[in-house]
């Protein structure tokens, strides 16, 4: 069968049309790919926005919770001090330490440093520093010892008096009371609705001086 010029032109026309269809399909595929990429990018941005908002919300909740815990701790500490301070007026009479004055939250600044005393008990011959914690640890005892060694620097007006130390807590972590006892400190704790001295009658408190 002889191929005519018309046949050739018809074949070329079909080829051109097929090429156009291929290009159209390619463009459609490219368009769909770009659309998919755009949707994925939007979804990624939305996910990132949601995660960022959730993170900020979580941070705010943590901050608020920390503040509430801090406020609770402060109120709890004041509650403990308000139990201990009145008890000190009578507790130490049995230990031959008459009480003339009980002060709370006594603070003194010296050379840019601050020494804060939770409860300060005084009479003519003695001054007693009480560190009050809702939960007493060995580290709290060590902190009081440090304060006692610096006390006379901050409060020279008491240099003529014997200086004693005491720790108090509603909860006492394991070993903290024994450690305080060995360091010559009184240990006070809640007993029912009252506060009591845990040291036995043989206990002799340590008199503290500057180092």
mmCIF file with all atom_site columns, C-alpha atoms in Angstrom:
data_model
loop_
_atom_site.group_PDB
_atom_site.id
_atom_site.type_symbol
_atom_site.label_atom_id
_atom_site.label_alt_id
_atom_site.label_comp_id
_atom_site.label_asym_id
_atom_site.label_entity_id
_atom_site.label_seq_id
_atom_site.pdbx_PDB_ins_code
_atom_site.Cartn_x
_atom_site.Cartn_y
_atom_site.Cartn_z
_atom_site.occupancy
_atom_site.B_iso_or_equiv
_atom_site.pdbx_formal_charge
_atom_site.auth_seq_id
_atom_site.auth_comp_id
_atom_site.auth_asym_id
_atom_site.auth_atom_id
_atom_site.pdbx_PDB_model_num
ATOM 1   C CA . UNK A 1 1   ? 0.000  0.000  0.000   1.00 0.00 ? 1   UNK A CA 1
ATOM 2   C CA . UNK A 1 2   ? 1.426  3.316  -1.079  1.00 0.00 ? 2   UNK A CA 1
ATOM 3   C CA . UNK A 1 3   ? 1.793  6.036  1.607   1.00 0.00 ? 3   UNK A CA 1
ATOM 4   C CA . UNK A 1 4   ? 0.575  9.310  0.323   1.00 0.00 ? 4   UNK A CA 1
ATOM 5   C CA . UNK A 1 5   ? 1.457  12.816 1.416   1.00 0.00 ? 5   UNK A CA 1
ATOM 6   C CA . UNK A 1 6   ? -1.895 13.083 3.145   1.00 0.00 ? 6   UNK A CA 1
ATOM 7   C CA . UNK A 1 7   ? -1.088 10.008 5.187   1.00 0.00 ? 7   UNK A CA 1
ATOM 8   C CA . UNK A 1 8   ? 2.222  11.560 6.247   1.00 0.00 ? 8   UNK A CA 1
ATOM 9   C CA . UNK A 1 9   ? 0.581  14.822 7.260   1.00 0.00 ? 9   UNK A CA 1
ATOM 10  C CA . UNK A 1 10  ? -2.119 12.944 9.119   1.00 0.00 ? 10  UNK A CA 1
ATOM 11  C CA . UNK A 1 11  ? 0.515  10.935 10.986  1.00 0.00 ? 11  UNK A CA 1
ATOM 12  C CA . UNK A 1 12  ? 2.445  14.072 11.844  1.00 0.00 ? 12  UNK A CA 1
ATOM 13  C CA . UNK A 1 13  ? -0.758 15.722 13.079  1.00 0.00 ? 13  UNK A CA 1
ATOM 14  C CA . UNK A 1 14  ? -1.499 12.734 15.308  1.00 0.00 ? 14  UNK A CA 1
ATOM 15  C CA . UNK A 1 15  ? 2.070  12.804 16.616  1.00 0.00 ? 15  UNK A CA 1
ATOM 16  C CA . UNK A 1 16  ? 1.813  16.511 17.428  1.00 0.00 ? 16  UNK A CA 1
ATOM 17  C CA . UNK A 1 17  ? -1.516 15.944 19.131  1.00 0.00 ? 17  UNK A CA 1
ATOM 18  C CA . UNK A 1 18  ? -0.041 13.050 21.148  1.00 0.00 ? 18  UNK A CA 1
ATOM 19  C CA . UNK A 1 19  ? 2.873  15.258 22.189  1.00 0.00 ? 19  UNK A CA 1
ATOM 20  C CA . UNK A 1 20  ? 0.463  18.008 23.265  1.00 0.00 ? 20  UNK A CA 1
ATOM 21  C CA . UNK A 1 21  ? -1.491 15.460 25.316  1.00 0.00 ? 21  UNK A CA 1
ATOM 22  C CA . UNK A 1 22  ? 1.734  14.258 26.916  1.00 0.00 ? 22  UNK A CA 1
ATOM 23  C CA . UNK A 1 23  ? 2.689  17.838 27.796  1.00 0.00 ? 23  UNK A CA 1
ATOM 24  C CA . UNK A 1 24  ? -0.802 18.457 29.129  1.00 0.00 ? 24  UNK A CA 1
ATOM 25  C CA . UNK A 1 25  ? -0.597 15.344 31.317  1.00 0.00 ? 25  UNK A CA 1
ATOM 26  C CA . UNK A 1 26  ? 2.858  16.351 32.499  1.00 0.00 ? 26  UNK A CA 1
ATOM 27  C CA . UNK A 1 27  ? 1.634  19.852 33.371  1.00 0.00 ? 27  UNK A CA 1
ATOM 28  C CA . UNK A 1 28  ? -1.380 18.418 35.159  1.00 0.00 ? 28  UNK A CA 1
ATOM 29  C CA . UNK A 1 29  ? 0.894  16.072 37.113  1.00 0.00 ? 29  UNK A CA 1
ATOM 30  C CA . UNK A 1 30  ? 3.198  18.985 37.961  1.00 0.00 ? 30  UNK A CA 1
ATOM 31  C CA . UNK A 1 31  ? 0.206  21.060 39.032  1.00 0.00 ? 31  UNK A CA 1
ATOM 32  C CA . UNK A 1 32  ? -1.056 18.272 41.276  1.00 0.00 ? 32  UNK A CA 1
ATOM 33  C CA . UNK A 1 33  ? 2.431  17.784 42.710  1.00 0.00 ? 33  UNK A CA 1
ATOM 34  C CA . UNK A 1 34  ? 2.709  21.512 43.494  1.00 0.00 ? 34  UNK A CA 1
ATOM 35  C CA . UNK A 1 35  ? -0.778 21.477 44.988  1.00 0.00 ? 35  UNK A CA 1
ATOM 36  C CA . UNK A 1 36  ? 0.136  18.485 47.148  1.00 0.00 ? 36  UNK A CA 1
ATOM 37  C CA . UNK A 1 37  ? 3.353  20.218 48.185  1.00 0.00 ? 37  UNK A CA 1
ATOM 38  C CA . UNK A 1 38  ? 1.407  23.381 49.058  1.00 0.00 ? 38  UNK A CA 1
ATOM 39  C CA . UNK A 1 39  ? -1.129 21.435 51.118  1.00 0.00 ? 39  UNK A CA 1
ATOM 40  C CA . UNK A 1 40  ? 1.638  19.559 52.945  1.00 0.00 ? 40  UNK A CA 1
ATOM 41  C CA . UNK A 1 41  ? 3.443  22.827 53.645  1.00 0.00 ? 41  UNK A CA 1
ATOM 42  C CA . UNK A 1 42  ? 0.247  24.386 54.980  1.00 0.00 ? 42  UNK A CA 1
ATOM 43  C CA . UNK A 1 43  ? -0.392 21.329 57.112  1.00 0.00 ? 43  UNK A CA 1
ATOM 44  C CA . UNK A 1 44  ? 3.180  21.460 58.382  1.00 0.00 ? 44  UNK A CA 1
ATOM 45  C CA . UNK A 1 45  ? 2.844  25.147 59.244  1.00 0.00 ? 45  UNK A CA 1
ATOM 46  C CA . UNK A 1 46  ? -0.496 24.508 60.953  1.00 0.00 ? 46  UNK A CA 1
ATOM 47  C CA . UNK A 1 47  ? 0.984  21.617 62.912  1.00 0.00 ? 47  UNK A CA 1
ATOM 48  C CA . UNK A 1 48  ? 3.946  23.785 63.896  1.00 0.00 ? 48  UNK A CA 1
ATOM 49  C CA . UNK A 1 49  ? 1.563  26.569 64.972  1.00 0.00 ? 49  UNK A CA 1
ATOM 50  C CA . UNK A 1 50  ? -0.523 24.185 67.059  1.00 0.00 ? 50  UNK A CA 1
ATOM 51  C CA . UNK A 1 51  ? 2.577  22.682 68.679  1.00 0.00 ? 51  UNK A CA 1
ATOM 52  C CA . UNK A 1 52  ? 3.944  26.149 69.409  1.00 0.00 ? 52  UNK A CA 1
ATOM 53  C CA . UNK A 1 53  ? 0.649  27.242 70.967  1.00 0.00 ? 53  UNK A CA 1
ATOM 54  C CA . UNK A 1 54  ? 0.512  24.046 73.013  1.00 0.00 ? 54  UNK A CA 1
ATOM 55  C CA . UNK A 1 55  ? 4.101  24.553 74.134  1.00 0.00 ? 55  UNK A CA 1
ATOM 56  C CA . UNK A 1 56  ? 3.359  28.136 75.202  1.00 0.00 ? 56  UNK A CA 1
ATOM 57  C CA . UNK A 1 57  ? 0.226  26.966 76.998  1.00 0.00 ? 57  UNK A CA 1
ATOM 58  C CA . UNK A 1 58  ? 2.210  24.251 78.770  1.00 0.00 ? 58  UNK A CA 1
ATOM 59  C CA . UNK A 1 59  ? 4.913  26.761 79.743  1.00 0.00 ? 59  UNK A CA 1
ATOM 60  C CA . UNK A 1 60  ? 2.268  29.089 81.179  1.00 0.00 ? 60  UNK A CA 1
ATOM 61  C CA . UNK A 1 61  ? 0.725  26.218 83.123  1.00 0.00 ? 61  UNK A CA 1
ATOM 62  C CA . UNK A 1 62  ? 4.129  25.185 84.486  1.00 0.00 ? 62  UNK A CA 1
ATOM 63  C CA . UNK A 1 63  ? 4.899  28.789 85.460  1.00 0.00 ? 63  UNK A CA 1
ATOM 64  C CA . UNK A 1 64  ? 1.529  29.177 87.177  1.00 0.00 ? 64  UNK A CA 1
ATOM 65  C CA . UNK A 1 65  ? 1.948  25.841 88.943  1.00 0.00 ? 65  UNK A CA 1
ATOM 66  C CA . UNK A 1 66  ? 5.437  26.815 90.109  1.00 0.00 ? 66  UNK A CA 1
ATOM 67  C CA . UNK A 1 67  ? 4.089  30.097 91.454  1.00 0.00 ? 67  UNK A CA 1
ATOM 68  C CA . UNK A 1 68  ? 1.259  28.316 93.239  1.00 0.00 ? 68  UNK A CA 1
ATOM 69  C CA . UNK A 1 69  ? 3.682  25.811 94.735  1.00 0.00 ? 69  UNK A CA 1
ATOM 70  C CA . UNK A 1 70  ? 5.981  28.652 95.790  1.00 0.00 ? 70  UNK A CA 1
ATOM 71  C CA . UNK A 1 71  ? 3.072  30.503 97.396  1.00 0.00 ? 71  UNK A CA 1
ATOM 72  C CA . UNK A 1 72  ? 1.950  27.335 99.099  1.00 0.00 ? 72  UNK A CA 1
ATOM 73  C CA . UNK A 1 73  ? 5.476  26.716 100.358 1.00 0.00 ? 73  UNK A CA 1
ATOM 74  C CA . UNK A 1 74  ? 5.672  30.252 101.723 1.00 0.00 ? 74  UNK A CA 1
ATOM 75  C CA . UNK A 1 75  ? 2.305  29.950 103.456 1.00 0.00 ? 75  UNK A CA 1
ATOM 76  C CA . UNK A 1 76  ? 3.267  26.529 104.786 1.00 0.00 ? 76  UNK A CA 1
ATOM 77  C CA . UNK A 1 77  ? 6.560  27.906 106.098 1.00 0.00 ? 77  UNK A CA 1
ATOM 78  C CA . UNK A 1 78  ? 4.770  30.751 107.854 1.00 0.00 ? 78  UNK A CA 1
ATOM 79  C CA . UNK A 1 79  ? 2.299  28.265 109.323 1.00 0.00 ? 79  UNK A CA 1
ATOM 80  C CA . UNK A 1 80  ? 5.177  26.221 110.724 1.00 0.00 ? 80  UNK A CA 1
ATOM 81  C CA . UNK A 1 81  ? 6.872  29.310 112.137 1.00 0.00 ? 81  UNK A CA 1
ATOM 82  C CA . UNK A 1 82  ? 3.620  30.407 113.733 1.00 0.00 ? 82  UNK A CA 1
ATOM 83  C CA . UNK A 1 83  ? 3.456  27.026 115.478 1.00 0.00 ? 83  UNK A CA 1
ATOM 84  C CA . UNK A 1 84  ? 7.089  26.999 116.528 1.00 0.00 ? 84  UNK A CA 1
ATOM 85  C CA . UNK A 1 85  ? 7.420  30.588 117.718 1.00 0.00 ? 85  UNK A CA 1
ATOM 86  C CA . UNK A 1 86  ? 4.677  30.404 120.390 1.00 0.00 ? 86  UNK A CA 1
ATOM 87  C CA . UNK A 1 87  ? 5.930  26.971 121.479 1.00 0.00 ? 87  UNK A CA 1
ATOM 88  C CA . UNK A 1 88  ? 9.417  28.383 122.065 1.00 0.00 ? 88  UNK A CA 1
ATOM 89  C CA . UNK A 1 89  ? 8.026  30.589 124.827 1.00 0.00 ? 89  UNK A CA 1
ATOM 90  C CA . UNK A 1 90  ? 7.543  27.533 127.037 1.00 0.00 ? 90  UNK A CA 1
ATOM 91  C CA . UNK A 1 91  ? 9.569  24.687 125.503 1.00 0.00 ? 91  UNK A CA 1
ATOM 92  C CA . UNK A 1 92  ? 12.987 25.879 126.630 1.00 0.00 ? 92  UNK A CA 1
ATOM 93  C CA . UNK A 1 93  ? 12.003 26.622 130.230 1.00 0.00 ? 93  UNK A CA 1
ATOM 94  C CA . UNK A 1 94  ? 12.497 22.927 130.962 1.00 0.00 ? 94  UNK A CA 1
ATOM 95  C CA . UNK A 1 95  ? 16.018 23.192 129.505 1.00 0.00 ? 95  UNK A CA 1
ATOM 96  C CA . UNK A 1 96  ? 17.016 26.016 131.863 1.00 0.00 ? 96  UNK A CA 1
ATOM 97  C CA . UNK A 1 97  ? 16.657 28.607 129.118 1.00 0.00 ? 97  UNK A CA 1
ATOM 98  C CA . UNK A 1 98  ? 14.071 31.166 130.248 1.00 0.00 ? 98  UNK A CA 1
ATOM 99  C CA . UNK A 1 99  ? 12.473 33.040 127.377 1.00 0.00 ? 99  UNK A CA 1
ATOM 100 C CA . UNK A 1 100 ? 12.104 36.812 127.523 1.00 0.00 ? 100 UNK A CA 1
ATOM 101 C CA . UNK A 1 101 ? 11.466 37.566 123.877 1.00 0.00 ? 101 UNK A CA 1
ATOM 102 C CA . UNK A 1 102 ? 10.577 35.634 120.713 1.00 0.00 ? 102 UNK A CA 1
ATOM 103 C CA . UNK A 1 103 ? 10.978 37.343 117.327 1.00 0.00 ? 103 UNK A CA 1
ATOM 104 C CA . UNK A 1 104 ? 10.126 36.032 113.863 1.00 0.00 ? 104 UNK A CA 1
ATOM 105 C CA . UNK A 1 105 ? 11.832 36.662 110.525 1.00 0.00 ? 105 UNK A CA 1
ATOM 106 C CA . UNK A 1 106 ? 14.710 38.722 111.873 1.00 0.00 ? 106 UNK A CA 1
ATOM 107 C CA . UNK A 1 107 ? 16.897 39.986 109.040 1.00 0.00 ? 107 UNK A CA 1
ATOM 108 C CA . UNK A 1 108 ? 20.247 41.779 109.074 1.00 0.00 ? 108 UNK A CA 1
ATOM 109 C CA . UNK A 1 109 ? 22.436 43.012 106.207 1.00 0.00 ? 109 UNK A CA 1
ATOM 110 C CA . UNK A 1 110 ? 26.214 43.321 106.388 1.00 0.00 ? 110 UNK A CA 1
ATOM 111 C CA . UNK A 1 111 ? 28.677 44.071 103.572 1.00 0.00 ? 111 UNK A CA 1
ATOM 112 C CA . UNK A 1 112 ? 26.154 43.127 100.902 1.00 0.00 ? 112 UNK A CA 1
ATOM 113 C CA . UNK A 1 113 ? 25.210 39.840 102.605 1.00 0.00 ? 113 UNK A CA 1
ATOM 114 C CA . UNK A 1 114 ? 21.953 39.047 104.389 1.00 0.00 ? 114 UNK A CA 1
ATOM 115 C CA . UNK A 1 115 ? 21.333 36.779 107.344 1.00 0.00 ? 115 UNK A CA 1
ATOM 116 C CA . UNK A 1 116 ? 17.700 35.894 108.011 1.00 0.00 ? 116 UNK A CA 1
ATOM 117 C CA . UNK A 1 117 ? 16.581 34.144 111.185 1.00 0.00 ? 117 UNK A CA 1
ATOM 118 C CA . UNK A 1 118 ? 13.228 32.349 111.208 1.00 0.00 ? 118 UNK A CA 1
ATOM 119 C CA . UNK A 1 119 ? 12.746 32.530 114.978 1.00 0.00 ? 119 UNK A CA 1
ATOM 120 C CA . UNK A 1 120 ? 15.026 34.313 117.454 1.00 0.00 ? 120 UNK A CA 1
ATOM 121 C CA . UNK A 1 121 ? 14.662 33.544 121.163 1.00 0.00 ? 121 UNK A CA 1
ATOM 122 C CA . UNK A 1 122 ? 16.459 35.715 123.733 1.00 0.00 ? 122 UNK A CA 1
ATOM 123 C CA . UNK A 1 123 ? 16.860 36.247 127.448 1.00 0.00 ? 123 UNK A CA 1
ATOM 124 C CA . UNK A 1 124 ? 19.468 37.985 129.614 1.00 0.00 ? 124 UNK A CA 1
ATOM 125 C CA . UNK A 1 125 ? 22.135 35.324 129.091 1.00 0.00 ? 125 UNK A CA 1
ATOM 126 C CA . UNK A 1 126 ? 21.136 33.323 126.003 1.00 0.00 ? 126 UNK A CA 1
ATOM 127 C CA . UNK A 1 127 ? 20.212 33.801 122.373 1.00 0.00 ? 127 UNK A CA 1
ATOM 128 C CA . UNK A 1 128 ? 18.706 30.895 120.437 1.00 0.00 ? 128 UNK A CA 1
ATOM 129 C CA . UNK A 1 129 ? 18.483 30.769 116.625 1.00 0.00 ? 129 UNK A CA 1
ATOM 130 C CA . UNK A 1 130 ? 15.741 28.495 115.272 1.00 0.00 ? 130 UNK A CA 1
ATOM 131 C CA . UNK A 1 131 ? 15.665 27.368 111.630 1.00 0.00 ? 131 UNK A CA 1
ATOM 132 C CA . UNK A 1 132 ? 12.129 26.305 110.682 1.00 0.00 ? 132 UNK A CA 1
ATOM 133 C CA . UNK A 1 133 ? 11.323 24.031 107.740 1.00 0.00 ? 133 UNK A CA 1
ATOM 134 C CA . UNK A 1 134 ? 8.167  22.214 106.715 1.00 0.00 ? 134 UNK A CA 1
ATOM 135 C CA . UNK A 1 135 ? 10.461 19.319 105.755 1.00 0.00 ? 135 UNK A CA 1
ATOM 136 C CA . UNK A 1 136 ? 13.844 19.321 107.507 1.00 0.00 ? 136 UNK A CA 1
ATOM 137 C CA . UNK A 1 137 ? 16.869 17.879 105.679 1.00 0.00 ? 137 UNK A CA 1
ATOM 138 C CA . UNK A 1 138 ? 20.557 17.433 106.509 1.00 0.00 ? 138 UNK A CA 1
ATOM 139 C CA . UNK A 1 139 ? 21.330 20.314 104.133 1.00 0.00 ? 139 UNK A CA 1
ATOM 140 C CA . UNK A 1 140 ? 19.008 22.545 106.164 1.00 0.00 ? 140 UNK A CA 1
ATOM 141 C CA . UNK A 1 141 ? 20.953 21.626 109.294 1.00 0.00 ? 141 UNK A CA 1
ATOM 142 C CA . UNK A 1 142 ? 24.239 22.467 107.554 1.00 0.00 ? 142 UNK A CA 1
ATOM 143 C CA . UNK A 1 143 ? 22.803 25.811 106.455 1.00 0.00 ? 143 UNK A CA 1
ATOM 144 C CA . UNK A 1 144 ? 21.893 26.656 110.055 1.00 0.00 ? 144 UNK A CA 1
ATOM 145 C CA . UNK A 1 145 ? 25.390 25.714 111.235 1.00 0.00 ? 145 UNK A CA 1
ATOM 146 C CA . UNK A 1 146 ? 26.828 28.119 108.664 1.00 0.00 ? 146 UNK A CA 1
ATOM 147 C CA . UNK A 1 147 ? 24.481 30.858 109.893 1.00 0.00 ? 147 UNK A CA 1
ATOM 148 C CA . UNK A 1 148 ? 25.440 30.216 113.502 1.00 0.00 ? 148 UNK A CA 1
ATOM 149 C CA . UNK A 1 149 ? 29.142 30.615 112.738 1.00 0.00 ? 149 UNK A CA 1
ATOM 150 C CA . UNK A 1 150 ? 28.375 34.004 111.158 1.00 0.00 ? 150 UNK A CA 1
ATOM 151 C CA . UNK A 1 151 ? 25.686 35.118 113.603 1.00 0.00 ? 151 UNK A CA 1
ATOM 152 C CA . UNK A 1 152 ? 27.853 37.238 115.901 1.00 0.00 ? 152 UNK A CA 1
ATOM 153 C CA . UNK A 1 153 ? 29.257 39.148 112.920 1.00 0.00 ? 153 UNK A CA 1
ATOM 154 C CA . UNK A 1 154 ? 25.747 40.206 111.946 1.00 0.00 ? 154 UNK A CA 1
ATOM 155 C CA . UNK A 1 155 ? 24.435 40.636 115.500 1.00 0.00 ? 155 UNK A CA 1
ATOM 156 C CA . UNK A 1 156 ? 27.354 41.853 117.674 1.00 0.00 ? 156 UNK A CA 1
ATOM 157 C CA . UNK A 1 157 ? 24.832 43.152 120.214 1.00 0.00 ? 157 UNK A CA 1
ATOM 158 C CA . UNK A 1 158 ? 24.477 39.527 121.361 1.00 0.00 ? 158 UNK A CA 1
ATOM 159 C CA . UNK A 1 159 ? 28.203 38.834 121.746 1.00 0.00 ? 159 UNK A CA 1
ATOM 160 C CA . UNK A 1 160 ? 27.934 38.708 125.541 1.00 0.00 ? 160 UNK A CA 1
ATOM 161 C CA . UNK A 1 161 ? 25.297 35.947 125.401 1.00 0.00 ? 161 UNK A CA 1
ATOM 162 C CA . UNK A 1 162 ? 25.589 32.221 124.897 1.00 0.00 ? 162 UNK A CA 1
ATOM 163 C CA . UNK A 1 163 ? 24.460 31.315 121.383 1.00 0.00 ? 163 UNK A CA 1
ATOM 164 C CA . UNK A 1 164 ? 22.496 28.112 120.795 1.00 0.00 ? 164 UNK A CA 1
ATOM 165 C CA . UNK A 1 165 ? 20.874 26.669 117.687 1.00 0.00 ? 165 UNK A CA 1
ATOM 166 C CA . UNK A 1 166 ? 17.723 24.697 116.976 1.00 0.00 ? 166 UNK A CA 1
ATOM 167 C CA . UNK A 1 167 ? 16.058 23.177 113.938 1.00 0.00 ? 167 UNK A CA 1
ATOM 168 C CA . UNK A 1 168 ? 12.333 22.560 113.586 1.00 0.00 ? 168 UNK A CA 1
ATOM 169 C CA . UNK A 1 169 ? 10.222 20.695 111.065 1.00 0.00 ? 169 UNK A CA 1
ATOM 170 C CA . UNK A 1 170 ? 6.845  19.033 110.716 1.00 0.00 ? 170 UNK A CA 1
ATOM 171 C CA . UNK A 1 171 ? 8.538  16.364 108.622 1.00 0.00 ? 171 UNK A CA 1
ATOM 172 C CA . UNK A 1 172 ? 12.140 15.344 109.291 1.00 0.00 ? 172 UNK A CA 1
ATOM 173 C CA . UNK A 1 173 ? 14.057 13.515 106.586 1.00 0.00 ? 173 UNK A CA 1
ATOM 174 C CA . UNK A 1 174 ? 15.896 10.382 107.638 1.00 0.00 ? 174 UNK A CA 1
ATOM 175 C CA . UNK A 1 175 ? 19.076 11.143 109.547 1.00 0.00 ? 175 UNK A CA 1
ATOM 176 C CA . UNK A 1 176 ? 18.528 14.910 109.795 1.00 0.00 ? 176 UNK A CA 1
ATOM 177 C CA . UNK A 1 177 ? 17.510 14.806 113.460 1.00 0.00 ? 177 UNK A CA 1
ATOM 178 C CA . UNK A 1 178 ? 20.467 12.610 114.468 1.00 0.00 ? 178 UNK A CA 1
ATOM 179 C CA . UNK A 1 179 ? 22.870 14.814 112.529 1.00 0.00 ? 179 UNK A CA 1
ATOM 180 C CA . UNK A 1 180 ? 21.504 17.947 114.206 1.00 0.00 ? 180 UNK A CA 1
ATOM 181 C CA . UNK A 1 181 ? 21.761 16.283 117.620 1.00 0.00 ? 181 UNK A CA 1
ATOM 182 C CA . UNK A 1 182 ? 25.435 15.406 117.034 1.00 0.00 ? 182 UNK A CA 1
ATOM 183 C CA . UNK A 1 183 ? 26.106 19.011 116.042 1.00 0.00 ? 183 UNK A CA 1
ATOM 184 C CA . UNK A 1 184 ? 24.786 20.226 119.376 1.00 0.00 ? 184 UNK A CA 1
ATOM 185 C CA . UNK A 1 185 ? 21.479 21.564 118.070 1.00 0.00 ? 185 UNK A CA 1
ATOM 186 C CA . UNK A 1 186 ? 18.034 21.287 119.588 1.00 0.00 ? 186 UNK A CA 1
ATOM 187 C CA . UNK A 1 187 ? 15.560 19.430 117.388 1.00 0.00 ? 187 UNK A CA 1
ATOM 188 C CA . UNK A 1 188 ? 11.915 20.471 117.436 1.00 0.00 ? 188 UNK A CA 1
ATOM 189 C CA . UNK A 1 189 ? 9.078  18.568 115.768 1.00 0.00 ? 189 UNK A CA 1
ATOM 190 C CA . UNK A 1 190 ? 5.315  18.368 115.750 1.00 0.00 ? 190 UNK A CA 1
ATOM 191 C CA . UNK A 1 191 ? 3.767  15.952 118.220 1.00 0.00 ? 191 UNK A CA 1
ATOM 192 C CA . UNK A 1 192 ? 0.029  15.832 117.691 1.00 0.00 ? 192 UNK A CA 1
ATOM 193 C CA . UNK A 1 193 ? -1.176 19.421 117.838 1.00 0.00 ? 193 UNK A CA 1
ATOM 194 C CA . UNK A 1 194 ? 1.897  20.605 119.724 1.00 0.00 ? 194 UNK A CA 1
ATOM 195 C CA . UNK A 1 195 ? 5.616  21.130 119.125 1.00 0.00 ? 195 UNK A CA 1
ATOM 196 C CA . UNK A 1 196 ? 8.108  19.199 121.262 1.00 0.00 ? 196 UNK A CA 1
ATOM 197 C CA . UNK A 1 197 ? 11.871 19.043 121.782 1.00 0.00 ? 197 UNK A CA 1
ATOM 198 C CA . UNK A 1 198 ? 13.147 15.641 120.642 1.00 0.00 ? 198 UNK A CA 1
ATOM 199 C CA . UNK A 1 199 ? 16.502 15.849 122.429 1.00 0.00 ? 199 UNK A CA 1
ATOM 200 C CA . UNK A 1 200 ? 16.761 13.694 125.537 1.00 0.00 ? 200 UNK A CA 1
ATOM 201 C CA . UNK A 1 201 ? 17.400 15.204 128.953 1.00 0.00 ? 201 UNK A CA 1
ATOM 202 C CA . UNK A 1 202 ? 21.106 14.295 128.745 1.00 0.00 ? 202 UNK A CA 1
ATOM 203 C CA . UNK A 1 203 ? 21.588 16.567 125.741 1.00 0.00 ? 203 UNK A CA 1
ATOM 204 C CA . UNK A 1 204 ? 23.986 19.473 126.160 1.00 0.00 ? 204 UNK A CA 1
ATOM 205 C CA . UNK A 1 205 ? 23.595 22.226 123.529 1.00 0.00 ? 205 UNK A CA 1
ATOM 206 C CA . UNK A 1 206 ? 26.683 23.571 121.816 1.00 0.00 ? 206 UNK A CA 1
ATOM 207 C CA . UNK A 1 207 ? 27.636 27.203 122.321 1.00 0.00 ? 207 UNK A CA 1
ATOM 208 C CA . UNK A 1 208 ? 28.530 28.758 118.973 1.00 0.00 ? 208 UNK A CA 1
ATOM 209 C CA . UNK A 1 209 ? 31.228 31.308 118.266 1.00 0.00 ? 209 UNK A CA 1
ATOM 210 C CA . UNK A 1 210 ? 32.548 33.021 115.162 1.00 0.00 ? 210 UNK A CA 1
ATOM 211 C CA . UNK A 1 211 ? 35.083 31.085 113.072 1.00 0.00 ? 211 UNK A CA 1
#
